[in-house]
mmCIF file of C-alpha atoms in Angstrom:
data_model
loop_
_atom_site.group_PDB
_atom_site.id
_atom_site.type_symbol
_atom_site.label_atom_id
_atom_site.label_comp_id
_atom_site.label_asym_id
_atom_site.label_seq_id
_atom_site.Cartn_x
_atom_site.Cartn_y
_atom_site.Cartn_z
ATOM 1 C CA ALA A 1 0.000 0.000 0.000
ATOM 2 C CA GLN A 2 1.117 3.516 -0.696
ATOM 3 C CA SER A 3 2.093 5.535 2.345
ATOM 4 C CA VAL A 4 4.240 8.385 3.546
ATOM 5 C CA THR A 5 5.867 8.401 6.963
ATOM 6 C CA GLN A 6 7.201 11.453 8.721
ATOM 7 C CA PRO A 7 8.730 9.977 11.879
ATOM 8 C CA ASP A 8 9.040 13.251 13.763
ATOM 9 C CA ILE A 9 5.788 14.860 14.897
ATOM 10 C CA HIS A 10 7.487 17.837 16.532
ATOM 11 C CA ILE A 11 10.982 19.253 16.135
ATOM 12 C CA THR A 12 12.479 22.222 17.927
ATOM 13 C CA VAL A 13 15.641 23.936 16.730
ATOM 14 C CA SER A 14 17.445 27.132 17.595
ATOM 15 C CA GLU A 15 17.505 29.961 15.104
ATOM 16 C CA GLY A 16 20.590 29.641 12.928
ATOM 17 C CA ALA A 17 20.888 25.895 13.460
ATOM 18 C CA SER A 18 20.659 23.388 10.643
ATOM 19 C CA LEU A 19 17.507 21.406 10.028
ATOM 20 C CA GLU A 20 16.648 18.014 8.599
ATOM 21 C CA LEU A 21 13.096 16.715 8.398
ATOM 22 C CA ARG A 22 12.693 13.065 7.557
ATOM 23 C CA CYS A 23 10.329 11.509 5.052
ATOM 24 C CA ASN A 24 10.039 7.878 4.023
ATOM 25 C CA TYR A 25 7.605 6.515 1.525
ATOM 26 C CA SER A 26 6.173 3.260 0.304
ATOM 27 C CA TYR A 27 5.035 3.335 -3.292
ATOM 28 C CA GLY A 28 4.533 0.715 -5.950
ATOM 29 C CA ALA A 29 6.213 2.657 -8.717
ATOM 30 C CA THR A 30 8.651 5.504 -9.091
ATOM 31 C CA PRO A 31 6.896 8.437 -7.464
ATOM 32 C CA TYR A 32 7.018 12.152 -7.775
ATOM 33 C CA LEU A 33 7.962 13.713 -4.436
ATOM 34 C CA PHE A 34 6.993 16.975 -2.812
ATOM 35 C CA TRP A 35 7.444 19.021 0.319
ATOM 36 C CA TYR A 36 4.777 21.494 1.375
ATOM 37 C CA VAL A 37 4.828 24.018 4.224
ATOM 38 C CA GLN A 38 1.807 25.247 6.144
ATOM 39 C CA SER A 39 2.103 28.361 8.261
ATOM 40 C CA PRO A 40 -0.504 28.860 10.998
ATOM 41 C CA GLY A 41 -3.886 29.722 9.537
ATOM 42 C CA GLN A 42 -2.650 29.330 5.991
ATOM 43 C CA GLY A 43 -2.951 26.842 3.190
ATOM 44 C CA LEU A 44 -0.173 24.536 2.048
ATOM 45 C CA GLN A 45 2.587 26.083 -0.030
ATOM 46 C CA LEU A 46 4.769 24.020 -2.343
ATOM 47 C CA LEU A 47 8.407 24.195 -1.173
ATOM 48 C CA LEU A 48 10.011 21.908 -3.725
ATOM 49 C CA LYS A 49 9.420 18.925 -5.950
ATOM 50 C CA TYR A 50 11.337 16.001 -7.407
ATOM 51 C CA PHE A 51 10.299 14.488 -10.701
ATOM 52 C CA SER A 52 13.531 13.062 -12.115
ATOM 53 C CA GLY A 53 17.193 13.834 -12.706
ATOM 54 C CA ASP A 54 19.453 15.306 -10.055
ATOM 55 C CA THR A 55 18.478 13.766 -6.747
ATOM 56 C CA LEU A 56 19.273 16.944 -4.834
ATOM 57 C CA VAL A 57 16.584 19.516 -5.507
ATOM 58 C CA GLN A 58 16.468 23.132 -4.474
ATOM 59 C CA GLY A 59 13.313 24.869 -3.386
ATOM 60 C CA ILE A 60 12.096 28.187 -2.143
ATOM 61 C CA LYS A 61 13.126 29.837 1.117
ATOM 62 C CA GLY A 62 16.551 28.180 1.077
ATOM 63 C CA PHE A 63 15.279 24.619 1.452
ATOM 64 C CA GLU A 64 16.633 21.579 -0.341
ATOM 65 C CA ALA A 65 15.743 17.902 -0.369
ATOM 66 C CA GLU A 66 17.549 14.775 -1.402
ATOM 67 C CA PHE A 67 15.894 11.762 -3.000
ATOM 68 C CA LYS A 68 17.475 8.460 -2.008
ATOM 69 C CA ARG A 69 15.855 5.628 -3.903
ATOM 70 C CA SER A 70 17.666 2.890 -1.975
ATOM 71 C CA GLN A 71 16.283 4.230 1.290
ATOM 72 C CA SER A 72 12.887 5.326 -0.062
ATOM 73 C CA SER A 73 13.539 8.675 1.530
ATOM 74 C CA PHE A 74 13.142 12.326 0.607
ATOM 75 C CA ASN A 75 14.516 14.334 3.518
ATOM 76 C CA LEU A 76 14.190 18.101 3.693
ATOM 77 C CA ARG A 77 17.132 20.224 4.809
ATOM 78 C CA LYS A 78 18.028 23.806 5.508
ATOM 79 C CA PRO A 79 21.509 24.913 6.600
ATOM 80 C CA SER A 80 20.371 27.798 8.819
ATOM 81 C CA VAL A 81 16.851 28.086 10.163
ATOM 82 C CA HIS A 82 15.093 31.428 10.535
ATOM 83 C CA TRP A 83 12.343 32.159 13.065
ATOM 84 C CA SER A 84 9.919 32.560 10.165
ATOM 85 C CA ASP A 85 10.438 28.894 9.242
ATOM 86 C CA ALA A 86 8.303 27.837 12.198
ATOM 87 C CA ALA A 87 5.426 25.978 10.551
ATOM 88 C CA GLU A 88 4.177 22.505 9.747
ATOM 89 C CA TYR A 89 5.877 20.606 6.962
ATOM 90 C CA PHE A 90 4.264 17.899 4.865
ATOM 91 C CA CYS A 91 5.946 15.375 2.618
ATOM 92 C CA ALA A 92 3.853 13.988 -0.234
ATOM 93 C CA VAL A 93 4.182 11.449 -3.026
ATOM 94 C CA GLY A 94 2.311 11.335 -6.295
ATOM 95 C CA PRO A 95 2.146 9.117 -9.376
ATOM 96 C CA ALA A 96 4.895 9.517 -11.950
ATOM 97 C CA SER A 97 2.759 7.767 -14.534
ATOM 98 C CA GLY A 98 -0.680 6.218 -14.521
ATOM 99 C CA GLY A 99 -1.664 4.026 -11.620
ATOM 100 C CA TYR A 100 -2.703 5.555 -8.341
ATOM 101 C CA ASN A 101 -3.959 9.005 -9.081
ATOM 102 C CA LYS A 102 -3.811 10.852 -5.779
ATOM 103 C CA LEU A 103 -1.249 12.802 -3.853
ATOM 104 C CA ILE A 104 -0.504 10.996 -0.592
ATOM 105 C CA PHE A 105 0.500 13.179 2.329
ATOM 106 C CA GLY A 106 2.433 12.375 5.444
ATOM 107 C CA ALA A 107 1.052 13.350 8.834
ATOM 108 C CA GLY A 108 3.290 16.379 9.031
ATOM 109 C CA THR A 109 6.163 17.607 11.204
ATOM 110 C CA ARG A 110 5.625 20.691 13.294
ATOM 111 C CA LEU A 111 8.750 22.837 13.515
ATOM 112 C CA ALA A 112 9.329 25.253 16.381
ATOM 113 C CA VAL A 113 12.239 27.712 16.258
ATOM 114 C CA HIS A 114 13.800 29.095 19.431
ATOM 115 C CA PRO A 115 15.413 32.528 19.270
ATOM 116 C CA ASP B 1 -1.805 35.796 -10.991
ATOM 117 C CA ALA B 2 -4.200 35.254 -8.111
ATOM 118 C CA GLY B 3 -3.902 31.975 -6.304
ATOM 119 C CA VAL B 4 -6.732 29.649 -5.360
ATOM 120 C CA ILE B 5 -9.511 31.642 -3.749
ATOM 121 C CA GLN B 6 -11.792 30.202 -1.092
ATOM 122 C CA SER B 7 -14.767 31.698 0.664
ATOM 123 C CA PRO B 8 -15.740 32.149 3.345
ATOM 124 C CA ARG B 9 -12.517 31.973 5.369
ATOM 125 C CA HIS B 10 -14.431 31.200 8.531
ATOM 126 C CA GLU B 11 -17.874 29.710 8.969
ATOM 127 C CA VAL B 12 -19.700 29.069 12.216
ATOM 128 C CA THR B 13 -23.030 27.329 11.999
ATOM 129 C CA GLU B 14 -25.403 25.291 14.091
ATOM 130 C CA MET B 15 -25.900 21.589 13.763
ATOM 131 C CA GLY B 16 -28.455 20.752 11.102
ATOM 132 C CA GLN B 17 -27.815 23.799 8.961
ATOM 133 C CA GLU B 18 -26.647 23.680 5.372
ATOM 134 C CA VAL B 19 -23.104 24.861 4.708
ATOM 135 C CA THR B 20 -21.686 25.816 1.318
ATOM 136 C CA LEU B 21 -17.984 26.322 0.776
ATOM 137 C CA ARG B 22 -16.731 27.964 -2.397
ATOM 138 C CA CYS B 23 -13.569 27.725 -4.443
ATOM 139 C CA LYS B 24 -12.134 29.488 -7.461
ATOM 140 C CA PRO B 25 -9.154 27.611 -8.928
ATOM 141 C CA ILE B 26 -6.172 29.185 -10.624
ATOM 142 C CA SER B 27 -7.021 30.109 -14.184
ATOM 143 C CA GLY B 28 -5.920 27.403 -16.619
ATOM 144 C CA HIS B 29 -5.829 24.665 -14.024
ATOM 145 C CA ASP B 30 -8.169 21.876 -15.030
ATOM 146 C CA TYR B 31 -7.853 19.760 -11.886
ATOM 147 C CA LEU B 32 -9.565 20.762 -8.662
ATOM 148 C CA PHE B 33 -9.301 19.017 -5.311
ATOM 149 C CA TRP B 34 -11.227 19.310 -2.053
ATOM 150 C CA TYR B 35 -9.485 18.307 1.187
ATOM 151 C CA ARG B 36 -10.436 18.246 4.838
ATOM 152 C CA GLN B 37 -7.856 18.746 7.590
ATOM 153 C CA THR B 38 -8.358 17.772 11.219
ATOM 154 C CA MET B 39 -5.979 17.130 14.076
ATOM 155 C CA MET B 40 -7.115 13.539 14.368
ATOM 156 C CA ARG B 41 -7.122 12.509 10.709
ATOM 157 C CA GLY B 42 -4.698 14.934 9.106
ATOM 158 C CA LEU B 43 -5.242 15.924 5.492
ATOM 159 C CA GLU B 44 -7.879 13.869 3.673
ATOM 160 C CA LEU B 45 -8.788 14.067 0.004
ATOM 161 C CA LEU B 46 -12.559 14.275 -0.339
ATOM 162 C CA ILE B 47 -13.083 14.560 -4.087
ATOM 163 C CA TYR B 48 -11.359 15.764 -7.200
ATOM 164 C CA PHE B 49 -12.493 17.030 -10.587
ATOM 165 C CA ASN B 50 -10.879 17.054 -13.998
ATOM 166 C CA ASN B 51 -12.337 19.392 -16.606
ATOM 167 C CA ASN B 52 -15.308 19.981 -14.299
ATOM 168 C CA VAL B 53 -16.116 16.267 -14.076
ATOM 169 C CA PRO B 54 -15.880 14.450 -10.725
ATOM 170 C CA ILE B 55 -13.245 11.750 -11.090
ATOM 171 C CA ASP B 56 -12.920 10.287 -7.620
ATOM 172 C CA ASP B 57 -15.312 10.959 -4.763
ATOM 173 C CA SER B 58 -14.350 7.973 -2.656
ATOM 174 C CA GLY B 59 -13.167 10.267 0.120
ATOM 175 C CA MET B 60 -16.526 11.938 0.594
ATOM 176 C CA PRO B 61 -17.496 10.795 4.068
ATOM 177 C CA GLU B 62 -21.259 10.563 3.741
ATOM 178 C CA ASP B 63 -24.214 11.436 1.571
ATOM 179 C CA ARG B 64 -24.462 14.650 3.549
ATOM 180 C CA PHE B 65 -21.479 15.877 1.546
ATOM 181 C CA SER B 66 -21.786 16.884 -2.092
ATOM 182 C CA ALA B 67 -19.547 18.789 -4.483
ATOM 183 C CA LYS B 68 -20.137 20.434 -7.820
ATOM 184 C CA MET B 69 -18.084 22.191 -10.436
ATOM 185 C CA PRO B 70 -20.475 23.964 -12.805
ATOM 186 C CA ASN B 71 -17.657 25.607 -14.757
ATOM 187 C CA ALA B 72 -13.881 25.811 -14.906
ATOM 188 C CA SER B 73 -13.661 28.724 -12.491
ATOM 189 C CA PHE B 74 -15.965 27.691 -9.667
ATOM 190 C CA SER B 75 -16.639 24.781 -7.359
ATOM 191 C CA THR B 76 -18.731 24.248 -4.254
ATOM 192 C CA LEU B 77 -18.641 21.781 -1.402
ATOM 193 C CA LYS B 78 -21.940 21.472 0.409
ATOM 194 C CA ILE B 79 -22.733 19.812 3.715
ATOM 195 C CA GLN B 80 -26.408 19.224 4.451
ATOM 196 C CA PRO B 81 -27.208 18.776 7.283
ATOM 197 C CA SER B 82 -24.043 19.737 9.103
ATOM 198 C CA GLU B 83 -22.879 17.991 12.277
ATOM 199 C CA PRO B 84 -20.320 18.960 14.934
ATOM 200 C CA ARG B 85 -17.922 16.267 13.667
ATOM 201 C CA ASP B 86 -17.728 18.131 10.370
ATOM 202 C CA SER B 87 -15.779 20.875 12.118
ATOM 203 C CA ALA B 88 -12.450 21.113 10.286
ATOM 204 C CA VAL B 89 -10.473 23.214 7.869
ATOM 205 C CA TYR B 90 -11.505 22.573 4.274
ATOM 206 C CA PHE B 91 -8.983 23.241 1.537
ATOM 207 C CA CYS B 92 -9.402 23.579 -2.154
ATOM 208 C CA ALA B 93 -6.414 22.993 -4.425
ATOM 209 C CA SER B 94 -5.907 23.161 -8.163
ATOM 210 C CA SER B 95 -3.374 21.805 -10.625
ATOM 211 C CA TYR B 96 -2.677 21.707 -14.338
ATOM 212 C CA THR B 97 -0.741 18.441 -14.131
ATOM 213 C CA GLY B 98 -3.134 16.111 -12.404
ATOM 214 C CA PRO B 99 -2.590 15.047 -8.823
ATOM 215 C CA ASN B 100 0.964 16.342 -8.813
ATOM 216 C CA GLU B 101 2.054 19.889 -8.007
ATOM 217 C CA GLN B 102 -1.146 21.146 -6.435
ATOM 218 C CA TYR B 103 -1.648 24.728 -5.341
ATOM 219 C CA PHE B 104 -3.717 25.212 -2.236
ATOM 220 C CA GLY B 105 -6.133 27.905 -1.200
ATOM 221 C CA PRO B 106 -6.064 29.471 2.284
ATOM 222 C CA GLY B 107 -8.814 27.173 3.536
ATOM 223 C CA THR B 108 -12.201 27.594 5.192
ATOM 224 C CA ARG B 109 -12.335 26.946 8.916
ATOM 225 C CA LEU B 110 -15.748 25.414 9.633
ATOM 226 C CA THR B 111 -17.127 25.194 13.131
ATOM 227 C CA VAL B 112 -20.423 23.394 13.678
ATOM 228 C CA THR B 113 -21.919 23.886 17.129
#
């Protein structure tokens, strides 16, 4: 069955520290991969996406993610976190071709940033 | 270009009342998705449309929920009658590529008392 696991429900980091949010997926075929961010009271905003090619993808707001096929992972990273990065982050997988036709979201990781 | 527009942003209603949520997708996007977000269940896909036609409504929880897309620029999600357990944030999203790369609206926070 298709699924997305975000092992960390809550993460707290200090401003300026590095960040890595974990995402693992189970999918029957090669998926497309996404990270979304949701600020309080807002909708989900697309941070970055992986379709094919270079496994290290750059996104908005200084975020990057690395696709590791052997580990079925798509972890999100940022070298230096800003207070404004406090939000909830969702990993999602979607169909690269045919088959299952929905975007599957993880449960989310809530990020808190200490000054 | 304006993003996905949803109205109202907040809705408070009493149990048994009819609720209608509205969505305007991004122009040129021919896929539209309705989601519900709760603390307990996370983000759930309710229904999605392609070219105004409902493709998959398997996520619609009950017959009390219905959705329409009369044209490419407008969709509604209706709950009749509403119940307290329907309280949630409802998101509309649109895409030009199918289920991938969806753009979300700001959501409607529904409270049913």
